[in-house]
Short mmCIF file of C-alpha atoms in Angstrom, two decimals:
data_model
loop_
_atom_site.label_atom_id
_atom_site.label_comp_id
_atom_site.label_asym_id
_atom_site.label_seq_id
_atom_site.Cartn_x
_atom_site.Cartn_y
_atom_site.Cartn_z
CA MET T 5 88.22 135.30 114.55
CA TYR T 6 85.92 132.30 115.03
CA VAL T 7 83.59 131.58 112.14
CA GLY T 8 81.21 128.79 112.97
CA ARG T 9 78.10 127.73 114.79
CA ASP T 10 77.31 129.58 118.00
CA MET T 11 76.72 128.03 121.40
CA THR T 12 72.93 128.30 121.00
CA GLU T 13 72.99 125.96 118.03
CA LEU T 14 75.69 123.70 119.43
CA SER T 15 73.95 123.29 122.79
CA MET T 16 71.17 121.41 121.00
CA MET T 17 73.63 118.89 119.57
CA ALA T 18 75.63 116.07 121.08
CA LYS T 19 79.27 117.01 121.70
CA SER T 20 80.24 114.07 119.48
CA ASP T 21 78.68 115.94 116.54
CA TRP T 22 80.77 119.08 117.10
CA LYS T 23 83.70 119.82 114.79
CA THR T 24 87.15 119.73 116.34
CA SER T 25 87.53 123.46 115.67
CA GLU T 26 84.33 124.16 117.62
CA LEU T 27 85.51 122.07 120.56
CA ALA T 28 88.87 123.86 120.51
CA PHE T 29 87.34 127.33 120.32
CA PHE T 30 84.81 126.87 123.10
CA HIS T 31 87.30 125.02 125.30
CA HIS T 32 89.71 127.93 124.96
CA SER T 33 86.95 130.49 125.59
CA LEU T 34 85.56 128.73 128.64
CA GLN T 35 89.06 128.09 129.98
CA GLN T 36 89.67 131.85 130.02
CA ILE T 37 86.60 132.51 132.19
CA THR T 38 86.67 129.36 134.37
CA PRO T 39 86.67 131.28 137.68
CA TYR T 40 83.42 133.00 136.69
CA LEU T 41 81.45 130.01 135.39
CA ASN T 42 78.38 128.83 137.26
CA SER T 43 77.68 125.11 137.70
CA GLU T 44 75.99 124.83 134.30
CA GLY T 45 78.96 126.46 132.57
CA GLN T 46 81.37 124.18 134.42
CA THR T 47 79.36 121.15 133.30
CA ILE T 48 79.44 122.26 129.66
CA HIS T 49 83.18 122.88 129.87
CA ARG T 50 83.78 119.47 131.45
CA GLU T 51 81.72 117.78 128.68
CA ILE T 52 83.80 119.58 126.04
CA ILE T 53 87.02 118.42 127.73
CA GLU T 54 85.70 114.84 127.90
CA GLU T 55 84.84 114.90 124.18
CA ILE T 56 88.30 116.23 123.31
CA GLU T 57 89.83 113.44 125.41
CA ASN T 58 87.57 110.84 123.75
CA ARG T 59 88.88 111.98 120.37
CA GLY T 60 92.45 111.60 121.55
CA GLY T 61 93.17 115.28 122.02
CA ILE T 62 93.33 118.11 119.52
CA LYS T 63 97.03 118.84 119.21
CA ARG T 64 98.89 117.80 116.14
CA HIS T 65 101.80 115.54 117.00
CA GLU T 66 104.07 116.81 114.27
CA ALA T 67 104.27 119.81 112.01
CA ASP T 68 104.85 119.91 108.28
CA TYR T 69 105.36 122.73 105.83
CA THR T 70 101.59 123.44 105.59
CA HIS T 71 100.48 122.89 109.22
CA GLY T 72 101.79 123.82 112.62
CA THR T 73 101.33 121.87 115.80
CA LYS T 74 98.50 124.03 117.12
CA THR T 75 94.89 123.49 116.06
CA VAL T 76 93.50 126.66 114.48
CA TYR T 77 89.83 127.19 115.15
CA ASP T 78 89.12 130.30 113.11
#
């Protein structure tokens, strides 16, 4: 379960100020409903993807005994 700021609060902030977990959660959520997004939703999703790319992605490149390779956003 996601515990964090909601889209109302985040929409008033620059994507560069979002936490990685917030980017990951909303990217995953919007990715699931992509066929149903209007143009505004598609723009928000594209901006989230661009911010993830600007940060070099969100996947861990290697796992250790305390972390897996998938970013957990909840």
